CSV table of C-alpha atoms in Angstrom, one decimal:
chain,number,residue,atom,x,y,z
A,379,MET,CA,100.5,114.4,98.2
A,380,THR,CA,98.7,110.9,99.0
A,381,ALA,CA,99.2,110.5,102.5
A,382,GLN,CA,96.3,109.8,105.0
A,383,THR,CA,96.1,110.2,108.6
A,384,ALA,CA,96.7,107.4,110.8
A,385,PRO,CA,93.8,106.4,113.0
A,386,ALA,CA,93.8,106.9,116.7
A,387,ARG,CA,94.9,104.2,118.6
A,388,GLY,CA,93.5,103.0,121.5
A,389,ALA,CA,90.5,105.2,123.2
A,390,ASP,CA,92.3,105.6,126.7
A,391,ARG,CA,95.4,107.8,125.6
A,392,PRO,CA,95.2,111.3,125.8
A,393,ARG,CA,93.7,112.7,122.1
A,394,LEU,CA,96.0,114.6,120.0
A,395,SER,CA,95.4,118.0,118.9
A,396,SER,CA,95.6,118.7,115.1
A,397,SER,CA,98.7,119.6,114.6
A,398,ASP,CA,100.2,117.2,116.7
A,399,GLN,CA,98.0,114.4,114.4
A,400,ILE,CA,100.0,115.5,111.2
A,401,VAL,CA,103.3,116.1,112.4
A,402,ARG,CA,103.1,112.0,113.1
A,403,ASP,CA,101.7,112.0,110.0
A,404,ILE,CA,103.9,113.2,107.9
A,405,VAL,CA,107.1,111.9,110.3
A,406,ARG,CA,105.6,108.5,109.6
A,407,GLY,CA,105.3,108.8,105.8
A,408,LEU,CA,109.1,109.4,106.0
A,409,TYR,CA,109.4,105.7,107.0
A,410,ASP,CA,106.8,104.8,104.9
A,411,GLY,CA,107.4,106.3,101.4
A,412,ARG,CA,104.6,108.5,101.3
A,413,PHE,CA,106.7,111.9,101.9
A,414,ALA,CA,110.1,112.3,100.8
A,415,ALA,CA,113.3,114.5,101.4
A,416,GLY,CA,113.1,117.5,99.4
A,417,GLN,CA,109.1,117.2,98.9
A,418,ARG,CA,107.8,120.7,98.9
A,419,LEU,CA,104.2,120.9,101.8
A,420,ILE,CA,102.2,123.1,100.1
A,421,GLU,CA,99.6,124.9,102.5
A,422,PRO,CA,96.7,124.8,100.6
A,423,ASP,CA,97.0,121.0,99.8
A,424,MET,CA,97.6,120.1,103.7
A,425,MET,CA,94.5,121.6,104.2
A,426,ARG,CA,92.6,120.1,102.2
A,427,LEU,CA,94.1,116.3,102.8
A,428,TYR,CA,93.5,117.1,106.6
A,429,ALA,CA,91.3,119.0,106.8
A,430,VAL,CA,92.3,121.4,109.0
A,431,SER,CA,93.0,125.9,108.9
A,432,ARG,CA,95.8,127.3,107.6
A,433,GLY,CA,96.5,128.1,110.8
A,434,THR,CA,97.0,124.5,112.1
A,435,VAL,CA,98.8,123.6,109.1
A,436,ARG,CA,101.3,126.2,109.9
A,437,GLU,CA,101.8,125.5,113.7
A,438,ALA,CA,102.3,121.5,111.8
A,439,LEU,CA,104.7,122.9,110.1
A,440,LYS,CA,106.9,125.1,112.4
A,441,ARG,CA,107.3,122.0,115.1
A,442,LEU,CA,108.4,119.7,111.9
A,443,ALA,CA,110.8,123.4,111.1
A,444,ALA,CA,111.9,123.2,114.8
A,445,GLU,CA,112.6,119.5,115.0
A,446,GLY,CA,114.9,119.9,112.4
A,447,VAL,CA,112.9,118.1,109.7
A,448,VAL,CA,111.4,121.0,107.9
A,449,SER,CA,113.3,123.9,106.8
A,450,ILE,CA,110.6,126.8,105.6
A,451,THR,CA,112.1,129.5,103.5
A,452,ALA,CA,110.5,133.1,102.3
A,453,PHE,CA,108.6,133.0,99.4
A,454,ARG,CA,109.2,129.4,99.0
A,455,GLY,CA,107.5,127.8,102.1
A,456,ALA,CA,108.4,124.5,103.5
A,457,GLN,CA,110.0,122.0,102.0
A,458,ILE,CA,111.2,118.2,103.8
A,459,ARG,CA,114.9,118.2,104.7
A,460,HIS,CA,117.3,117.0,102.3
A,461,LEU,CA,120.6,116.0,103.7
A,462,SER,CA,123.7,116.0,102.1
A,463,LEU,CA,125.6,112.6,102.8
A,464,ALA,CA,128.6,114.9,104.6
A,465,GLU,CA,125.6,116.7,106.9
A,466,ALA,CA,123.9,113.4,107.7
A,467,THR,CA,128.0,111.7,108.7
A,468,GLU,CA,128.2,115.2,111.2
A,469,ILE,CA,124.9,114.3,112.7
A,470,LEU,CA,125.9,110.7,113.3
A,471,GLN,CA,129.3,111.6,114.8
A,472,LEU,CA,127.4,114.2,117.5
A,473,LEU,CA,125.0,111.5,118.1
A,474,GLU,CA,128.2,108.8,118.8
A,475,VAL,CA,129.1,111.0,121.3
A,476,THR,CA,125.7,111.8,123.3
A,477,ILE,CA,123.9,108.5,122.7
A,478,GLY,CA,127.8,106.8,124.5
A,479,LEU,CA,127.0,109.2,126.7
A,480,ALA,CA,123.8,108.7,127.8
A,481,ALA,CA,124.1,105.0,128.2
A,482,ARG,CA,127.4,105.5,130.8
A,483,LEU,CA,125.0,107.4,132.5
A,484,ALA,CA,121.9,105.1,132.2
A,485,ALA,CA,124.2,102.7,133.3
A,486,GLN,CA,124.9,104.2,136.5
A,487,ASN,CA,121.6,105.1,137.3
A,488,MET,CA,120.3,101.8,137.2
A,489,ALA,CA,120.5,101.1,140.5
A,490,GLY,CA,117.0,102.8,141.3
A,491,SER,CA,114.2,100.9,140.6
A,492,ALA,CA,112.2,102.8,138.7
A,493,SER,CA,115.0,103.1,135.7
A,494,ARG,CA,115.6,99.8,135.5
A,495,GLU,CA,111.9,98.6,135.0
A,496,ASN,CA,111.1,101.8,133.1
A,497,PHE,CA,114.4,101.0,130.6
A,498,GLY,CA,113.9,97.3,130.9
A,499,ALA,CA,110.4,97.5,129.5
A,500,ALA,CA,110.7,99.2,127.2
A,501,TYR,CA,114.3,97.7,125.5
A,502,ALA,CA,111.9,94.1,126.0
A,503,HIS,CA,109.3,95.7,124.0
A,504,LEU,CA,112.1,97.0,120.8
A,505,ALA,CA,113.5,93.1,121.5
A,506,SER,CA,109.7,91.9,120.8
A,507,PHE,CA,110.4,93.3,116.7
A,508,ALA,CA,113.4,91.7,116.3
A,509,ASP,CA,111.5,89.2,113.9
A,510,LYS,CA,109.0,91.4,112.5
A,511,GLU,CA,109.0,93.1,109.4
A,512,ASP,CA,109.8,96.9,109.9
A,513,SER,CA,107.7,98.9,110.8
A,514,PHE,CA,106.2,102.9,111.9
A,515,ASP,CA,105.8,100.6,115.5
A,516,HIS,CA,108.6,99.1,115.4
A,517,VAL,CA,109.6,103.1,115.2
A,518,GLN,CA,107.8,104.2,118.0
A,519,ALA,CA,109.0,101.2,120.3
A,520,ARG,CA,113.1,102.3,119.2
A,521,ASN,CA,111.6,105.8,120.6
A,522,ARG,CA,110.4,104.6,123.7
A,523,PHE,CA,114.3,102.8,123.7
A,524,TYR,CA,115.9,106.4,123.5
A,525,ARG,CA,114.0,107.8,125.8
A,526,ALA,CA,113.5,105.0,128.0
A,527,MET,CA,117.5,105.3,127.6
A,528,THR,CA,118.0,109.8,128.2
A,529,ARG,CA,115.8,109.6,130.8
A,530,ALA,CA,117.5,107.3,132.8
A,531,ALA,CA,121.0,109.3,132.0
A,532,GLY,CA,119.1,111.7,134.8
A,533,ASN,CA,120.7,114.8,132.2
A,534,ARG,CA,118.4,117.2,131.0
A,535,ALA,CA,121.1,119.0,128.5
A,536,LEU,CA,121.2,115.4,127.2
A,537,ALA,CA,117.9,115.4,127.2
A,538,ARG,CA,116.8,118.6,125.3
A,539,LEU,CA,120.0,117.6,122.4
A,540,ILE,CA,119.2,114.4,121.4
A,541,PRO,CA,115.8,114.8,120.3
A,542,SER,CA,117.3,117.9,118.6
A,543,PHE,CA,119.1,116.0,115.5
A,544,GLN,CA,117.3,115.3,112.7
A,545,VAL,CA,117.6,111.2,112.9
A,546,HIS,CA,113.7,110.6,111.5
A,547,LEU,CA,115.1,112.0,107.8
A,548,ILE,CA,119.1,110.0,108.6
A,549,ARG,CA,116.8,106.8,109.4
A,550,THR,CA,115.4,106.6,105.6
A,551,TYR,CA,118.4,106.9,104.0
A,552,LEU,CA,119.6,103.6,105.8
A,553,ARG,CA,118.3,99.8,105.8
A,554,ARG,CA,120.8,98.0,107.9
A,555,PRO,CA,120.0,94.0,108.7
A,556,ALA,CA,117.7,93.7,112.1
A,557,LYS,CA,119.8,90.6,113.4
A,558,GLU,CA,122.9,93.6,113.0
A,559,ARG,CA,120.5,96.3,114.4
A,560,PHE,CA,119.1,94.1,117.4
A,561,ALA,CA,122.6,92.7,117.9
A,562,ASP,CA,123.5,96.2,118.8
A,563,TYR,CA,120.4,97.3,121.0
A,564,ARG,CA,121.1,94.1,122.9
A,565,ALA,CA,124.8,94.4,123.7
A,566,MET,CA,123.4,98.2,124.6
A,567,ALA,CA,120.6,97.3,127.1
A,568,ASP,CA,122.5,94.4,128.6
A,569,ALA,CA,125.7,96.5,129.6
A,570,ILE,CA,123.3,99.2,130.9
A,571,LEU,CA,121.0,97.2,132.8
A,572,SER,CA,124.2,95.7,134.6
A,573,GLY,CA,125.2,98.7,135.5
A,574,ASP,CA,128.6,98.8,133.5
A,575,GLY,CA,129.1,102.3,132.7
A,576,ASP,CA,132.6,101.9,130.5
A,577,ARG,CA,130.9,98.7,128.4
A,578,ALA,CA,127.5,100.7,127.8
A,579,GLU,CA,128.9,103.8,126.7
A,580,ALA,CA,131.1,101.6,123.9
A,581,ALA,CA,128.6,99.5,122.7
A,582,GLY,CA,126.5,102.9,122.0
A,583,ARG,CA,129.3,104.2,120.2
A,584,HIS,CA,129.8,100.9,118.6
A,585,HIS,CA,126.3,101.2,117.4
A,586,LEU,CA,126.4,104.6,115.8
A,587,ARG,CA,129.4,103.8,114.2
A,588,HIS,CA,128.2,101.2,112.5
A,589,VAL,CA,125.6,103.5,111.2
A,590,ILE,CA,128.1,105.6,109.9
A,591,GLN,CA,129.8,102.9,107.9
A,592,ALA,CA,125.8,102.0,106.9
A,593,LEU,CA,125.5,105.4,106.1
A,594,ASP,CA,129.2,105.7,103.6
A,595,ALA,CA,127.7,103.1,101.6
A,596,ALA,CA,124.4,104.1,100.6
A,597,PRO,CA,124.7,105.3,97.1
A,598,GLU,CA,125.5,109.3,97.1
A,599,SER,CA,122.5,109.6,94.7
A,600,ILE,CA,120.0,109.5,97.7
A,601,PHE,CA,121.4,113.0,98.9
A,602,ALA,CA,121.7,115.9,98.8
A,603,PRO,CA,124.6,117.5,96.6
A,604,ALA,CA,127.4,119.1,99.1
A,605,VAL,CA,127.5,122.2,100.2
A,606,SER,CA,130.6,124.2,100.1
A,607,ARG,CA,132.4,125.7,103.2
A,608,GLN,CA,131.6,129.2,101.7
A,609,THR,CA,127.6,128.7,101.4
A,610,ASP,CA,126.5,126.8,104.5
A,611,GLY,CA,126.6,129.4,107.2
A,612,MET,CA,129.7,127.7,108.7
A,613,ASP,CA,131.9,131.3,108.3
A,614,ASP,CA,135.3,131.4,110.6
A,615,GLU,CA,134.9,134.4,112.0
A,616,GLU,CA,131.4,132.8,113.6
A,617,ILE,CA,132.8,129.8,114.9
A,618,ASP,CA,136.0,131.1,116.6
A,619,HIS,CA,135.2,131.6,119.8
A,620,ASP,CA,136.9,133.2,122.8
């Protein structure tokens, strides 16, 4: 591993713990190519790389596992998850529904000045990257946009659910043209800020359908092998609820 911890930015921001810095650096490394799907994260190597204790490394790995970025297996350690095309598609199908709902609810709540101000500022910040090359700052702006939308939606269940999807992993498989991506963001933001719930939900779902189309067009070689139904842990008895 050749990753380096990103330097702190903004002296007035709360200082990140060592485990937080590791989590942020690994997620950032997924976008800039320093880490890759399927890569093993070996504890002694990480201890040397980040100059921290084993306990700090394990805390960071547990965080990454909780966010679905890393899988931890007994006797094999931690590994960055490698999704199959089917797994990535299933996640995006769920995101289509939840992002659409979040956009609808956010639009319905735009009458509040605080919601409008926070969401408007998040969108303006994201839009400032429209003519720039992709960067981790752009990724953070995009995350802020979705957080502001989810916060404006005012649904605590959605606020817990949406971050649990493995979006960081899926985004590393995709390189949609910036013009298309920002057209989708603009359609979502315009509908939300206008308070039009129907149009906001349609725009949110339309965006995710575009992402699914881009995923389908990606080469199969970048994905993990498909997992059969018999071995993926989804038995009919387990998912059949009365």
